Short mmCIF file of N, CA and C in Angstrom, two decimals:
data_model
loop_
_atom_site.label_atom_id
_atom_site.label_comp_id
_atom_site.label_asym_id
_atom_site.label_seq_id
_atom_site.Cartn_x
_atom_site.Cartn_y
_atom_site.Cartn_z
N UNK A 220 150.85 118.60 166.85
CA UNK A 220 151.81 117.41 167.00
C UNK A 220 151.53 116.86 165.33
N UNK A 221 152.71 116.40 164.85
CA UNK A 221 152.88 115.98 163.28
C UNK A 221 152.04 114.72 163.54
N UNK A 222 152.48 113.70 164.23
CA UNK A 222 151.69 112.51 164.33
C UNK A 222 150.49 112.49 164.38
N UNK A 223 149.96 113.26 165.25
CA UNK A 223 148.12 113.53 165.17
C UNK A 223 147.59 113.90 164.05
N UNK A 224 148.10 114.81 163.35
CA UNK A 224 147.75 115.59 162.09
C UNK A 224 147.68 114.33 161.23
N UNK A 225 148.76 113.44 160.81
CA UNK A 225 148.63 112.50 160.10
C UNK A 225 147.67 111.40 160.05
N UNK A 226 147.29 111.03 161.92
CA UNK A 226 146.53 110.04 162.00
C UNK A 226 145.38 110.73 161.68
N UNK A 227 145.03 112.11 162.17
CA UNK A 227 143.72 112.83 161.54
C UNK A 227 143.30 112.54 159.94
N UNK A 228 144.64 113.13 159.21
CA UNK A 228 144.57 112.91 157.97
C UNK A 228 143.95 111.50 157.60
N UNK A 229 144.74 110.37 157.90
CA UNK A 229 144.40 109.05 157.71
C UNK A 229 142.92 108.75 157.68
N UNK A 230 142.43 108.99 158.76
CA UNK A 230 141.09 108.87 159.48
C UNK A 230 140.05 109.82 158.64
N UNK A 231 140.27 110.72 158.20
CA UNK A 231 139.17 111.41 157.43
C UNK A 231 139.38 111.31 155.94
N UNK A 232 140.43 110.96 155.43
CA UNK A 232 140.53 111.24 153.70
C UNK A 232 140.50 109.37 153.62
N UNK A 233 141.09 108.88 154.18
CA UNK A 233 140.81 107.11 154.05
C UNK A 233 139.86 106.49 154.45
N UNK A 234 139.54 106.68 155.91
CA UNK A 234 138.94 105.97 156.54
C UNK A 234 137.33 106.27 156.45
N UNK A 235 137.49 107.31 156.12
CA UNK A 235 136.09 108.31 156.35
C UNK A 235 135.60 108.39 157.23
N UNK A 236 136.38 108.35 158.57
CA UNK A 236 135.85 108.55 159.60
C UNK A 236 136.48 109.74 160.72
N UNK A 237 135.33 110.41 161.45
CA UNK A 237 135.52 111.44 162.03
C UNK A 237 135.87 111.45 163.45
N UNK A 238 137.19 111.74 163.70
CA UNK A 238 137.78 111.58 165.09
C UNK A 238 137.42 112.35 165.70
N UNK A 239 136.61 112.06 167.37
CA UNK A 239 136.47 112.81 168.44
C UNK A 239 137.48 113.10 169.62
N UNK A 240 138.50 112.13 169.53
CA UNK A 240 139.33 112.03 170.33
C UNK A 240 140.45 111.30 170.17
N UNK A 241 142.05 111.77 170.23
CA UNK A 241 142.75 111.00 170.29
C UNK A 241 143.41 111.13 171.52
N UNK A 242 143.96 109.96 172.16
CA UNK A 242 144.48 109.76 173.59
C UNK A 242 145.98 108.93 173.37
N UNK A 243 146.78 109.45 173.76
CA UNK A 243 148.00 108.79 173.92
C UNK A 243 148.02 107.67 175.04
N UNK A 244 148.33 106.17 174.85
CA UNK A 244 148.25 105.44 175.61
C UNK A 244 149.53 105.70 176.65
N UNK A 245 149.46 106.02 177.52
CA UNK A 245 150.85 106.31 178.65
C UNK A 245 151.01 105.18 179.43
N UNK A 246 150.26 104.25 179.14
CA UNK A 246 151.16 102.63 179.44
C UNK A 246 152.00 101.95 178.62
N UNK A 247 151.76 102.70 177.52
CA UNK A 247 152.43 101.91 176.46
C UNK A 247 154.22 102.18 176.81
N UNK A 248 155.17 101.13 176.81
CA UNK A 248 156.35 101.12 177.11
C UNK A 248 157.21 101.97 175.95
N UNK A 249 156.57 102.05 174.73
CA UNK A 249 157.33 102.47 173.50
C UNK A 249 156.76 103.85 173.05
N UNK A 250 155.49 104.40 173.90
CA UNK A 250 154.80 105.39 173.64
C UNK A 250 154.65 105.76 172.30
N UNK A 251 154.32 104.44 171.57
CA UNK A 251 153.83 104.67 170.21
C UNK A 251 152.08 104.15 169.90
N UNK A 252 151.57 104.33 170.93
CA UNK A 252 150.10 103.83 171.22
C UNK A 252 149.15 104.66 171.15
N UNK A 253 148.25 104.82 170.58
CA UNK A 253 147.32 105.73 170.88
C UNK A 253 145.86 105.16 170.35
N UNK A 254 145.09 105.55 171.48
CA UNK A 254 143.50 105.37 171.49
C UNK A 254 142.55 106.24 170.83
N UNK A 255 141.96 105.65 169.40
CA UNK A 255 141.07 106.61 168.76
C UNK A 255 140.13 106.53 169.11
N UNK A 256 139.12 107.56 169.56
CA UNK A 256 137.34 107.42 169.37
C UNK A 256 137.01 108.23 168.28
N UNK A 257 135.84 107.42 167.50
CA UNK A 257 135.08 108.17 166.62
C UNK A 257 133.67 108.05 167.04
N UNK A 258 132.87 108.59 166.19
CA UNK A 258 131.50 108.46 166.21
C UNK A 258 130.87 107.09 166.60
N UNK A 259 131.36 105.82 165.50
CA UNK A 259 131.03 105.24 165.89
C UNK A 259 131.64 103.59 166.35
N UNK A 260 132.89 104.19 165.93
CA UNK A 260 134.26 102.89 166.62
C UNK A 260 135.12 103.30 167.15
N UNK A 261 135.77 102.39 167.84
CA UNK A 261 137.29 102.94 168.41
C UNK A 261 138.24 102.07 168.05
N UNK A 262 139.32 102.78 167.65
CA UNK A 262 140.53 101.73 167.42
C UNK A 262 141.78 102.29 168.28
N UNK A 263 143.00 101.22 167.90
CA UNK A 263 144.18 101.46 168.34
C UNK A 263 144.96 101.54 167.50
N UNK A 264 145.92 102.50 167.73
CA UNK A 264 146.98 103.32 166.26
C UNK A 264 148.34 103.11 167.08
N UNK A 265 149.21 102.25 166.16
CA UNK A 265 150.37 101.95 166.69
C UNK A 265 151.22 102.88 165.64
N UNK A 266 152.29 103.31 165.86
CA UNK A 266 153.30 103.91 165.24
C UNK A 266 154.43 102.98 165.39
N UNK A 267 154.89 102.63 164.63
CA UNK A 267 156.47 101.78 164.31
C UNK A 267 157.72 102.65 163.70
N UNK A 268 158.87 102.32 163.91
CA UNK A 268 160.09 103.19 163.43
C UNK A 268 160.19 102.12 162.19
N UNK A 269 160.02 100.72 162.50
CA UNK A 269 161.01 99.82 161.92
C UNK A 269 159.94 98.78 161.21
N UNK A 270 159.96 99.10 159.44
CA UNK A 270 158.83 98.84 158.67
C UNK A 270 158.97 97.13 158.75
N UNK A 271 159.95 96.64 158.92
CA UNK A 271 160.13 95.03 158.74
C UNK A 271 159.23 94.48 159.96
N UNK A 272 159.58 95.16 161.32
CA UNK A 272 158.70 94.68 162.33
C UNK A 272 157.31 95.20 161.94
N UNK A 273 157.17 96.16 161.79
CA UNK A 273 155.61 96.62 161.19
C UNK A 273 155.02 95.48 160.52
N UNK A 274 155.45 95.24 159.45
CA UNK A 274 154.82 94.21 158.64
C UNK A 274 154.83 92.73 159.08
N UNK A 275 155.71 92.63 160.00
CA UNK A 275 155.40 91.22 160.96
C UNK A 275 154.38 91.48 161.76
N UNK A 276 153.95 92.59 162.37
CA UNK A 276 152.81 92.70 163.05
C UNK A 276 151.60 92.74 162.30
N UNK A 277 151.65 93.22 161.19
CA UNK A 277 150.48 93.24 160.56
C UNK A 277 150.15 91.60 159.61
N UNK A 278 151.23 90.74 159.48
CA UNK A 278 151.09 90.08 159.01
C UNK A 278 150.70 88.83 159.89
N UNK A 279 151.08 89.01 161.42
CA UNK A 279 150.58 87.98 162.67
C UNK A 279 149.33 88.35 162.90
N UNK A 280 148.78 89.67 162.87
CA UNK A 280 147.42 89.52 163.00
C UNK A 280 146.67 89.14 161.91
N UNK A 281 146.99 89.29 161.16
CA UNK A 281 145.89 88.83 159.75
C UNK A 281 145.69 87.67 159.71
N UNK A 282 146.64 87.12 160.14
CA UNK A 282 147.05 85.50 159.99
C UNK A 282 145.74 84.83 161.22
N UNK A 283 145.90 85.40 162.43
CA UNK A 283 145.33 85.26 163.60
C UNK A 283 144.43 85.33 163.33
N UNK A 284 143.66 86.72 162.79
CA UNK A 284 142.33 86.86 162.81
C UNK A 284 141.80 86.10 161.56
N UNK A 285 142.16 85.69 160.51
CA UNK A 285 141.51 84.72 159.60
C UNK A 285 141.54 83.55 160.19
N UNK A 286 142.26 83.03 160.75
CA UNK A 286 141.79 81.93 161.66
C UNK A 286 141.21 81.67 163.04
N UNK A 287 140.07 83.00 162.83
CA UNK A 287 139.33 83.02 164.16
C UNK A 287 139.97 83.04 165.81
N UNK A 288 140.91 83.46 165.72
CA UNK A 288 141.64 83.62 166.96
C UNK A 288 141.17 85.43 167.34
N UNK A 289 140.78 85.41 168.11
CA UNK A 289 140.23 87.07 168.74
C UNK A 289 141.48 87.73 169.22
N UNK A 290 141.97 88.15 168.05
CA UNK A 290 143.05 89.29 168.16
C UNK A 290 142.40 90.60 167.49
N UNK A 291 143.02 91.59 167.82
CA UNK A 291 142.90 93.06 166.93
C UNK A 291 142.94 93.03 165.44
N UNK A 292 142.07 93.83 164.38
CA UNK A 292 141.93 93.31 163.06
C UNK A 292 142.86 94.47 162.62
N UNK A 293 143.58 94.21 161.69
CA UNK A 293 144.09 95.36 161.00
C UNK A 293 143.01 95.88 160.23
N UNK A 294 143.09 97.22 160.34
CA UNK A 294 142.21 98.20 159.70
C UNK A 294 142.66 98.72 158.66
N UNK A 295 144.33 99.38 158.95
CA UNK A 295 144.74 100.02 157.79
C UNK A 295 146.22 99.95 158.25
N UNK A 296 147.23 100.17 156.97
CA UNK A 296 148.40 100.43 157.39
C UNK A 296 149.01 101.18 156.00
N UNK A 297 150.28 101.75 156.42
CA UNK A 297 151.33 102.45 155.22
C UNK A 297 152.41 102.05 154.84
N UNK A 298 152.40 100.52 155.00
CA UNK A 298 153.39 99.98 154.89
C UNK A 298 153.88 100.00 153.08
N UNK A 299 153.05 100.22 152.42
CA UNK A 299 153.51 100.44 150.85
C UNK A 299 154.04 101.49 150.71
N UNK A 300 154.04 102.51 151.74
CA UNK A 300 154.84 103.75 151.49
C UNK A 300 156.36 103.91 152.12
N UNK A 301 157.48 104.41 151.75
CA UNK A 301 158.58 104.57 152.19
C UNK A 301 158.49 105.82 153.43
N UNK A 302 158.78 105.29 154.51
CA UNK A 302 158.23 106.61 155.27
C UNK A 302 159.32 106.54 156.40
N UNK A 303 159.31 107.07 157.55
CA UNK A 303 160.34 107.12 158.89
C UNK A 303 159.82 106.51 159.81
N UNK A 304 158.27 106.53 159.74
CA UNK A 304 157.31 106.21 160.40
C UNK A 304 156.23 104.87 159.84
N UNK A 305 156.08 104.07 160.27
CA UNK A 305 154.81 103.23 159.85
C UNK A 305 153.45 102.97 160.94
N UNK A 306 152.42 103.26 160.09
CA UNK A 306 151.28 103.47 161.21
C UNK A 306 150.64 102.33 160.44
N UNK A 307 150.07 101.35 161.85
CA UNK A 307 149.02 100.44 161.91
C UNK A 307 148.01 100.67 162.56
N UNK A 308 146.60 100.64 161.98
CA UNK A 308 145.50 100.85 162.63
C UNK A 308 145.03 99.54 163.24
N UNK A 309 144.83 99.42 164.08
CA UNK A 309 143.81 98.13 164.63
C UNK A 309 142.37 98.11 165.38
N UNK A 310 141.58 97.13 165.29
CA UNK A 310 140.18 97.52 165.67
C UNK A 310 140.53 97.28 167.11
N UNK A 311 139.76 98.10 167.84
CA UNK A 311 139.60 98.18 169.46
C UNK A 311 138.71 96.75 169.91
N UNK A 312 139.11 95.88 170.43
CA UNK A 312 138.45 95.13 171.15
C UNK A 312 137.91 95.37 172.45
N UNK A 313 136.84 95.40 172.67
CA UNK A 313 135.82 96.14 173.65
C UNK A 313 135.76 94.66 174.68
N UNK A 314 136.15 94.97 176.11
CA UNK A 314 135.91 93.86 176.98
C UNK A 314 136.79 94.35 178.59
N UNK A 315 137.04 93.37 178.99
CA UNK A 315 137.76 93.77 180.38
C UNK A 315 138.93 92.86 180.32
N UNK A 316 140.04 93.37 180.81
CA UNK A 316 141.47 92.69 181.00
C UNK A 316 141.28 91.62 181.98
N UNK A 317 141.94 90.91 182.15
CA UNK A 317 141.72 89.53 183.21
C UNK A 317 142.10 90.06 184.39
N UNK A 318 142.63 91.11 184.34
CA UNK A 318 143.39 91.65 186.10
C UNK A 318 142.26 92.15 186.41
N UNK A 319 141.36 92.53 185.69
CA UNK A 319 140.13 93.35 186.18
C UNK A 319 138.55 92.51 186.56
N UNK A 320 138.89 91.36 186.41
CA UNK A 320 137.84 90.43 186.68
C UNK A 320 138.27 89.71 187.43
N UNK A 321 139.53 89.61 188.36
CA UNK A 321 139.54 88.64 189.28
C UNK A 321 139.16 88.54 190.63
N UNK A 322 138.95 87.60 191.25
CA UNK A 322 138.07 87.43 192.35
C UNK A 322 139.11 87.07 193.45
N UNK A 323 139.24 88.08 194.60
CA UNK A 323 140.19 88.03 195.73
C UNK A 323 141.36 87.83 194.88
N UNK A 324 141.85 88.33 194.15
CA UNK A 324 143.44 88.28 193.49
C UNK A 324 143.29 87.24 192.60
N UNK A 325 142.17 86.27 191.97
CA UNK A 325 142.19 84.95 191.65
C UNK A 325 141.35 84.76 190.24
N UNK A 326 141.62 83.90 189.54
CA UNK A 326 140.96 84.16 188.44
C UNK A 326 140.18 82.53 188.69
N UNK A 327 138.96 82.62 188.13
CA UNK A 327 138.50 80.74 188.39
C UNK A 327 139.19 80.01 187.60
N UNK A 328 138.56 78.64 187.83
CA UNK A 328 139.44 77.63 186.89
C UNK A 328 138.91 77.45 185.53
N UNK A 329 137.74 77.54 185.41
CA UNK A 329 136.92 77.58 184.17
C UNK A 329 137.25 78.53 183.54
N UNK A 330 137.73 79.91 183.76
CA UNK A 330 138.30 80.71 182.84
C UNK A 330 139.80 80.37 182.57
N UNK A 331 140.42 80.10 183.61
CA UNK A 331 141.91 79.50 183.39
C UNK A 331 141.93 78.67 182.08
N UNK A 332 141.14 77.64 182.21
CA UNK A 332 141.03 76.24 181.18
C UNK A 332 141.01 77.14 180.15
N UNK A 333 139.70 78.02 179.81
CA UNK A 333 139.07 78.68 178.68
C UNK A 333 140.58 79.58 177.96
N UNK A 334 140.93 80.26 178.89
CA UNK A 334 142.49 80.95 178.37
C UNK A 334 143.34 79.96 177.74
N UNK A 335 143.41 78.93 178.51
CA UNK A 335 144.64 78.11 178.37
C UNK A 335 144.23 77.47 176.86
N UNK A 336 143.09 77.02 176.66
CA UNK A 336 142.47 76.37 175.09
C UNK A 336 142.77 77.23 174.26
N UNK A 337 142.50 78.58 174.27
CA UNK A 337 142.57 79.61 173.33
C UNK A 337 144.38 80.14 172.82
N UNK A 338 144.90 79.86 173.83
CA UNK A 338 146.47 79.96 173.83
C UNK A 338 147.04 78.78 173.03
N UNK A 339 146.54 77.89 173.42
CA UNK A 339 147.07 76.31 173.04
C UNK A 339 146.72 76.75 171.40
N UNK A 340 145.53 77.12 171.06
CA UNK A 340 144.78 77.12 169.30
C UNK A 340 146.00 78.07 168.87
N UNK A 341 146.13 79.12 169.26
CA UNK A 341 147.39 80.28 168.73
C UNK A 341 148.51 79.64 168.60
N UNK A 342 149.05 78.66 169.41
CA UNK A 342 150.13 78.11 169.15
C UNK A 342 150.14 76.99 168.07
N UNK A 343 148.90 76.32 168.10
CA UNK A 343 148.93 74.87 166.85
C UNK A 343 148.76 76.03 165.76
N UNK A 344 148.10 77.05 165.46
CA UNK A 344 148.09 77.67 164.32
C UNK A 344 149.41 78.54 163.93
N UNK A 345 150.54 78.42 165.18
CA UNK A 345 151.34 79.32 164.42
C UNK A 345 152.94 78.57 164.44
N UNK A 346 152.77 77.18 164.58
CA UNK A 346 154.00 76.08 164.96
C UNK A 346 154.53 75.90 163.44
N UNK A 347 155.72 75.57 163.51
CA UNK A 347 156.79 75.40 162.40
C UNK A 347 157.52 76.70 162.07
N UNK A 348 157.39 77.06 160.46
CA UNK A 348 158.18 77.92 160.39
C UNK A 348 158.09 79.32 160.78
N UNK A 349 158.94 80.36 160.53
CA UNK A 349 158.92 81.88 161.15
C UNK A 349 158.13 82.58 160.10
N UNK A 350 156.63 82.20 159.80
CA UNK A 350 156.27 82.75 158.54
C UNK A 350 156.14 84.30 159.17
N UNK A 351 156.11 84.62 159.88
CA UNK A 351 155.81 86.24 160.44
C UNK A 351 157.31 87.18 160.32
N UNK A 352 158.43 86.30 160.25
CA UNK A 352 159.65 87.08 160.17
C UNK A 352 159.87 87.90 161.48
N UNK A 353 159.53 87.23 162.70
CA UNK A 353 159.58 87.85 163.90
C UNK A 353 161.22 87.52 164.46
N UNK A 354 161.55 87.97 165.27
CA UNK A 354 162.93 87.57 166.04
C UNK A 354 163.05 86.47 166.72
N UNK A 355 164.13 85.56 166.35
CA UNK A 355 164.07 84.06 166.63
C UNK A 355 164.73 84.14 168.43
N UNK A 356 164.43 83.43 169.20
CA UNK A 356 165.02 82.90 170.66
C UNK A 356 166.15 81.77 170.12
N UNK A 357 167.37 82.30 170.74
CA UNK A 357 168.24 81.15 170.62
C UNK A 357 168.20 79.67 171.59
N UNK A 358 167.17 79.02 171.34
CA UNK A 358 167.30 77.93 172.14
C UNK A 358 168.32 76.88 171.62
N UNK A 359 168.93 76.41 172.44
CA UNK A 359 169.90 75.41 172.11
C UNK A 359 169.42 73.95 171.56
N UNK A 360 168.70 73.87 172.67
CA UNK A 360 168.03 72.35 172.32
C UNK A 360 166.82 72.20 170.86
N UNK A 361 167.02 73.48 170.51
CA UNK A 361 165.78 73.22 169.43
C UNK A 361 166.45 73.64 168.16
N UNK A 362 166.33 72.74 166.96
CA UNK A 362 166.97 73.07 165.81
C UNK A 362 166.13 74.05 164.93
N UNK A 363 164.75 74.12 165.38
CA UNK A 363 163.98 74.82 164.53
C UNK A 363 162.90 75.61 165.40
N UNK A 364 162.11 76.45 164.31
CA UNK A 364 161.09 77.21 165.32
C UNK A 364 160.07 76.35 165.56
N UNK A 365 159.60 76.33 166.84
CA UNK A 365 158.26 75.37 167.21
C UNK A 365 156.95 76.18 167.38
N UNK A 366 157.04 77.57 167.88
CA UNK A 366 155.84 78.09 167.52
C UNK A 366 156.13 79.62 168.33
N UNK A 367 154.91 80.31 168.01
CA UNK A 367 154.88 82.03 168.04
C UNK A 367 155.16 81.90 169.69
N UNK A 368 155.82 82.78 170.48
CA UNK A 368 155.71 83.36 171.97
C UNK A 368 155.49 84.75 171.82
N UNK A 369 154.03 84.71 172.49
CA UNK A 369 153.88 86.22 172.87
C UNK A 369 154.75 87.19 173.35
N UNK A 370 155.27 86.45 174.56
CA UNK A 370 156.37 87.21 175.57
C UNK A 370 155.74 88.35 175.98
N UNK A 371 154.65 88.62 176.45
CA UNK A 371 154.17 89.40 177.30
C UNK A 371 152.88 89.46 177.35
N UNK A 372 152.48 87.73 177.78
CA UNK A 372 151.13 87.33 177.66
C UNK A 372 150.75 87.67 179.43
N UNK A 373 150.54 88.85 179.73
CA UNK A 373 150.09 89.44 181.08
C UNK A 373 148.82 89.32 181.28
N UNK A 374 148.14 89.24 182.53
CA UNK A 374 146.66 89.59 182.75
C UNK A 374 146.19 91.03 182.22
N UNK A 375 147.14 91.92 181.88
CA UNK A 375 146.70 93.28 180.83
C UNK A 375 146.38 92.74 179.46
N UNK A 376 146.99 91.74 178.89
CA UNK A 376 146.90 91.52 177.38
C UNK A 376 146.23 90.38 177.13
N UNK A 377 145.51 89.87 178.15
CA UNK A 377 144.37 88.48 177.85
C UNK A 377 142.97 89.58 178.16
N UNK A 378 142.04 89.75 177.42
CA UNK A 378 140.66 90.31 177.39
C UNK A 378 139.67 89.54 177.41
N UNK A 379 138.40 89.55 178.22
CA UNK A 379 137.31 89.03 178.14
C UNK A 379 136.37 89.69 177.59
N UNK A 380 136.03 89.21 175.85
CA UNK A 380 135.49 90.59 175.26
C UNK A 380 133.73 90.84 175.56
N UNK A 381 133.17 91.49 174.88
CA UNK A 381 131.71 91.55 175.31
C UNK A 381 130.89 90.32 174.69
N UNK A 382 131.42 89.61 173.93
CA UNK A 382 130.89 88.05 173.61
C UNK A 382 131.33 86.93 174.83
N UNK A 383 131.80 87.77 175.95
CA UNK A 383 132.15 86.03 176.40
C UNK A 383 133.59 85.53 175.94
N UNK A 384 134.19 86.08 175.08
CA UNK A 384 135.44 85.33 174.46
C UNK A 384 136.62 85.68 174.87
N UNK A 385 137.51 84.93 174.79
CA UNK A 385 139.19 85.32 175.03
C UNK A 385 140.03 86.35 173.93
N UNK A 386 140.09 87.51 174.03
CA UNK A 386 140.88 87.95 173.08
C UNK A 386 142.38 88.20 173.80
N UNK A 387 143.21 88.14 172.80
CA UNK A 387 144.82 88.72 173.17
C UNK A 387 145.13 89.67 172.39
N UNK A 388 145.85 90.79 173.09
CA UNK A 388 146.47 91.73 172.52
C UNK A 388 147.86 92.13 172.52
N UNK A 389 148.28 92.91 171.95
CA UNK A 389 149.89 93.64 172.14
C UNK A 389 150.72 92.58 172.03
N UNK A 390 151.11 92.24 170.82
CA UNK A 390 151.98 91.07 170.22
C UNK A 390 153.34 91.60 169.85
N UNK A 391 153.23 92.89 170.17
CA UNK A 391 154.98 93.57 170.05
C UNK A 391 156.23 92.98 170.44
N UNK A 392 155.94 92.04 171.73
CA UNK A 392 157.36 91.60 171.89
C UNK A 392 157.38 90.13 171.65
N UNK A 393 156.62 89.57 170.63
CA UNK A 393 156.27 88.19 170.32
C UNK A 393 157.80 88.05 169.44
N UNK A 394 157.90 86.51 169.66
CA UNK A 394 159.21 86.07 169.20
C UNK A 394 158.78 84.67 168.03
#
């Protein structure tokens, strides 16, 4: 597979990491997500067809990460190249999806409050102009952008990491 060969080459030549396993994430709606297991680290690789969108994802993640919002860090991207596909390598956040730590189908109130505070912080630091060049939603009552909308903030995309901190993943539907 040409995509896997390209991923192997990036890891070997640029990141100097030996890949033990490349596993396609079958849960990915676009089929563009791979989980990479190396000797010491684990990564998420996303392959985008649209350079502008890939750039938006890189800028968004870098800003949130720099502001201490627990999101995957950008490890590598090939946006400087002119290619048909754009590869972005993200750090893998170890933890549990909120859906997996439900108690009798419910999340406790303290965890809900903690998640809400983290999401509020994300909204606070992204309010104002659309600095990430994301698609915009046509709200007739708003005359300007107010904040980032994740648009896929599910129990699967909110993690409790190994440090008991909330992490947010999968911003591919963000507006």
